[in-house]
PDB file of C-alpha atoms in Angstrom:
ATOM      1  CA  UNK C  16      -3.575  49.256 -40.051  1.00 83.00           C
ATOM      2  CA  UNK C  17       0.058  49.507 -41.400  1.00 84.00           C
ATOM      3  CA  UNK C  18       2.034  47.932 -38.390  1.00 86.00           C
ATOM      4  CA  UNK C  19       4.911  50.057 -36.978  1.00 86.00           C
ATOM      5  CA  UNK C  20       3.450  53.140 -38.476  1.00 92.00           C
ATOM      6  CA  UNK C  21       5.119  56.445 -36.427  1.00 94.00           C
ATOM      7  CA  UNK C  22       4.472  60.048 -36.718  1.00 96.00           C
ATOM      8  CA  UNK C  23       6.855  60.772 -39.439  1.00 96.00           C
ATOM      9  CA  UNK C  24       5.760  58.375 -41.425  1.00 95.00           C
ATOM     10  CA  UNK C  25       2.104  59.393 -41.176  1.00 95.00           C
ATOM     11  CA  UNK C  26       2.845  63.569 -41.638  1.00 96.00           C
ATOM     12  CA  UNK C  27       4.922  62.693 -45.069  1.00 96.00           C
ATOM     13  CA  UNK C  28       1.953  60.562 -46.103  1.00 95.00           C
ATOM     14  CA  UNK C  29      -0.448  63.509 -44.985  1.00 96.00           C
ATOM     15  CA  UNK C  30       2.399  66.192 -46.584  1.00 97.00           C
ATOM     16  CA  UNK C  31       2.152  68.708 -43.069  1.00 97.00           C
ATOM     17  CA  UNK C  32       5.247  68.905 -40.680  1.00 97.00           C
ATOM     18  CA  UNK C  33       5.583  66.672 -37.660  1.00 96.00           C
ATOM     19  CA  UNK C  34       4.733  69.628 -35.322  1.00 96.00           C
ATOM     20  CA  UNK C  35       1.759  70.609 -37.283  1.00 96.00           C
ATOM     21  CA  UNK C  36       0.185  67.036 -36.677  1.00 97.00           C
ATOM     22  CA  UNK C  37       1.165  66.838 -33.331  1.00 96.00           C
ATOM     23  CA  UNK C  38      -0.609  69.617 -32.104  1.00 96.00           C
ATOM     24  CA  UNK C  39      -3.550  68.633 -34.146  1.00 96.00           C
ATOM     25  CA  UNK C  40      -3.406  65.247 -32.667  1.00 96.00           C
ATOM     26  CA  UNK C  41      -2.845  66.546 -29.032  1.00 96.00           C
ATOM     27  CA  UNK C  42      -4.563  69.363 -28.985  1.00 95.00           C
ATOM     28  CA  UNK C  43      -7.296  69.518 -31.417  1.00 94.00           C
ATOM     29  CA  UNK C  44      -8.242  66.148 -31.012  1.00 96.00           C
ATOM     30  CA  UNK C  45      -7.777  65.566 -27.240  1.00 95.00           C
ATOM     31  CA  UNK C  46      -5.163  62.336 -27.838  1.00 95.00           C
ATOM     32  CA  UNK C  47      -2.336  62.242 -25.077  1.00 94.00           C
ATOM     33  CA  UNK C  48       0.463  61.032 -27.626  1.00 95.00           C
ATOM     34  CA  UNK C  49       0.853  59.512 -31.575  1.00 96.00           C
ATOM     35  CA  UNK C  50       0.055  56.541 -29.774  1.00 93.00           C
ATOM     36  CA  UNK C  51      -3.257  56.582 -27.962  1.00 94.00           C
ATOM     37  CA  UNK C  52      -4.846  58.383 -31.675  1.00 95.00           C
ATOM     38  CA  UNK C  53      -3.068  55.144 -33.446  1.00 95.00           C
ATOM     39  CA  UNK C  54      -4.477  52.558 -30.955  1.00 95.00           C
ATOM     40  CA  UNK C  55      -7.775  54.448 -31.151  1.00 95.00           C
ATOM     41  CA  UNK C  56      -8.749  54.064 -33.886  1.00 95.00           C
ATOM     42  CA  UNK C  57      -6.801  50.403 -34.296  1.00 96.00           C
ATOM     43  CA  UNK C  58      -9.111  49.366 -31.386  1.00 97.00           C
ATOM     44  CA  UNK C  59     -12.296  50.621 -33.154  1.00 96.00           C
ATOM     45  CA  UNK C  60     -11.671  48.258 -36.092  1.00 96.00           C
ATOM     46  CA  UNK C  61     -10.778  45.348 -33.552  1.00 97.00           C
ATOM     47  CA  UNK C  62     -14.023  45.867 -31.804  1.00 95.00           C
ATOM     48  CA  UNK C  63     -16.050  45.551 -35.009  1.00 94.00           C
ATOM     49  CA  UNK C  64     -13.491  42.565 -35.793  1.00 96.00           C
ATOM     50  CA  UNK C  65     -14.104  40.585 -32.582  1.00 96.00           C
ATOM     51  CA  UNK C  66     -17.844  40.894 -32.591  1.00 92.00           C
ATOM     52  CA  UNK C  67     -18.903  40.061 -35.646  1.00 92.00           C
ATOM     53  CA  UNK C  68     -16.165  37.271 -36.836  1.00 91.00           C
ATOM     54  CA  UNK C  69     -14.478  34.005 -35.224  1.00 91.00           C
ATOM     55  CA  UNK C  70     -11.332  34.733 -36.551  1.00 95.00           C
ATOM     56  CA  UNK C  71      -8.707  34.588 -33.382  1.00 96.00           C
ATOM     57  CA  UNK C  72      -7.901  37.665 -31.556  1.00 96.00           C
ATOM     58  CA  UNK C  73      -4.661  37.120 -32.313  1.00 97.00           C
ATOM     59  CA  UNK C  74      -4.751  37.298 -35.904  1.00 96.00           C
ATOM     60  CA  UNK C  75      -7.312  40.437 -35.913  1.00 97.00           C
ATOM     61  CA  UNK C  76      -4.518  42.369 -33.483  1.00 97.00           C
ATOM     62  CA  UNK C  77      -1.957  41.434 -36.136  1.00 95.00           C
ATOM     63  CA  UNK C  78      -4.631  42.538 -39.085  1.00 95.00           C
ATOM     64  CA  UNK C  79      -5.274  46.195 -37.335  1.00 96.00           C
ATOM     65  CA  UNK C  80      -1.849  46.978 -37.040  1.00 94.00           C
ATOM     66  CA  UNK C  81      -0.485  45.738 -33.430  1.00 95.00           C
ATOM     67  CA  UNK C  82       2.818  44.170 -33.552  1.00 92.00           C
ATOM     68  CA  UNK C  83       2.212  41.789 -30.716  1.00 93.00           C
ATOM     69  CA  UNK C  84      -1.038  40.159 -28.770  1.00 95.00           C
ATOM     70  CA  UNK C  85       0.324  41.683 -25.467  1.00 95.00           C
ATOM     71  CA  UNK C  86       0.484  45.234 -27.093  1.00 94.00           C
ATOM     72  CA  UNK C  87      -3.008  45.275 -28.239  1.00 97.00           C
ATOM     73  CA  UNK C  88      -4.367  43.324 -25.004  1.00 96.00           C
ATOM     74  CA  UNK C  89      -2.781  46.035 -22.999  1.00 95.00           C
ATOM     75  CA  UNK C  90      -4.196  48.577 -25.598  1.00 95.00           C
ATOM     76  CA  UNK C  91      -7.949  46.853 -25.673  1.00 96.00           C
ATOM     77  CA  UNK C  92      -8.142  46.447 -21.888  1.00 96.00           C
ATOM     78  CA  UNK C  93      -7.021  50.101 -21.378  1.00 93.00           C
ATOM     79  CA  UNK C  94      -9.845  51.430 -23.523  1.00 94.00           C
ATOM     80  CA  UNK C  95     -12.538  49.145 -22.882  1.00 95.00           C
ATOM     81  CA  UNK C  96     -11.928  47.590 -19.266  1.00 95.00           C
ATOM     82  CA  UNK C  97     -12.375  44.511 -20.418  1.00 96.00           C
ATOM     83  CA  UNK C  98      -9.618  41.427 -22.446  1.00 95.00           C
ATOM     84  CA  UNK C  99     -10.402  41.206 -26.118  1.00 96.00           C
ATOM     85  CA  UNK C 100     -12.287  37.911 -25.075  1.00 94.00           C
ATOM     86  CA  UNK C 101     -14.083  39.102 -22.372  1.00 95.00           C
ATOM     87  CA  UNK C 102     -15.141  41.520 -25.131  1.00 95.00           C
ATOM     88  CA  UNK C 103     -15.984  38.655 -27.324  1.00 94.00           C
ATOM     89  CA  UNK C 104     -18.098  36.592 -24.768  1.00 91.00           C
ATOM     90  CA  UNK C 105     -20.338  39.751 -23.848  1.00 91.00           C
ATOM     91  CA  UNK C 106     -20.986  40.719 -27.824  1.00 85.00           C
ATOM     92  CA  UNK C 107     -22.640  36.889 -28.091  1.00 78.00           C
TER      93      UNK C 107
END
């Protein structure tokens, strides 16, 4: 959730090189890039977010981490197809 968190910051946190989580991000895990594993699982927590509150979708893509609505619409409709609201509309 921390917004404008990059791979350094996340392999000092973890203590393994850049290149080590990289490839384990790539390559073990199947993720193009740092940031389709970051919007991954910042989606997840949105989709739990959207369905089960009524808090606006713009403040839950500023509470998972997104550091604008048109990044994390972009991000939502890539995974799911779908707008955050269409999202919303189909969960009620």
């Amino acid at each position: 959730k921390e917004t404008g968190l990059t791979l350094t910051r996340l392999s000092d946190i973890l203590s393994v090189s850049e290149q080590r989580l990289r490839t384990t991000i790539n390559h073990t895990m199947g993720f193009r890039n740092f940031n389709q594993f970051l919007n991954f699982y910042r989606i997840n927590e949105a989709n739990q977010l959207i369905a089960d509150s009524e808090d606006s979708i713009a403040n839950i893509a500023m509470e998972v981490g997104f550091n604008s609505l048109s990044a994390f619409n972009k991000a939502f409709k890539e995974a799911h197809g779908m707008t955050p609201r269409e999202f919303r509309a189909r969960a009620s």
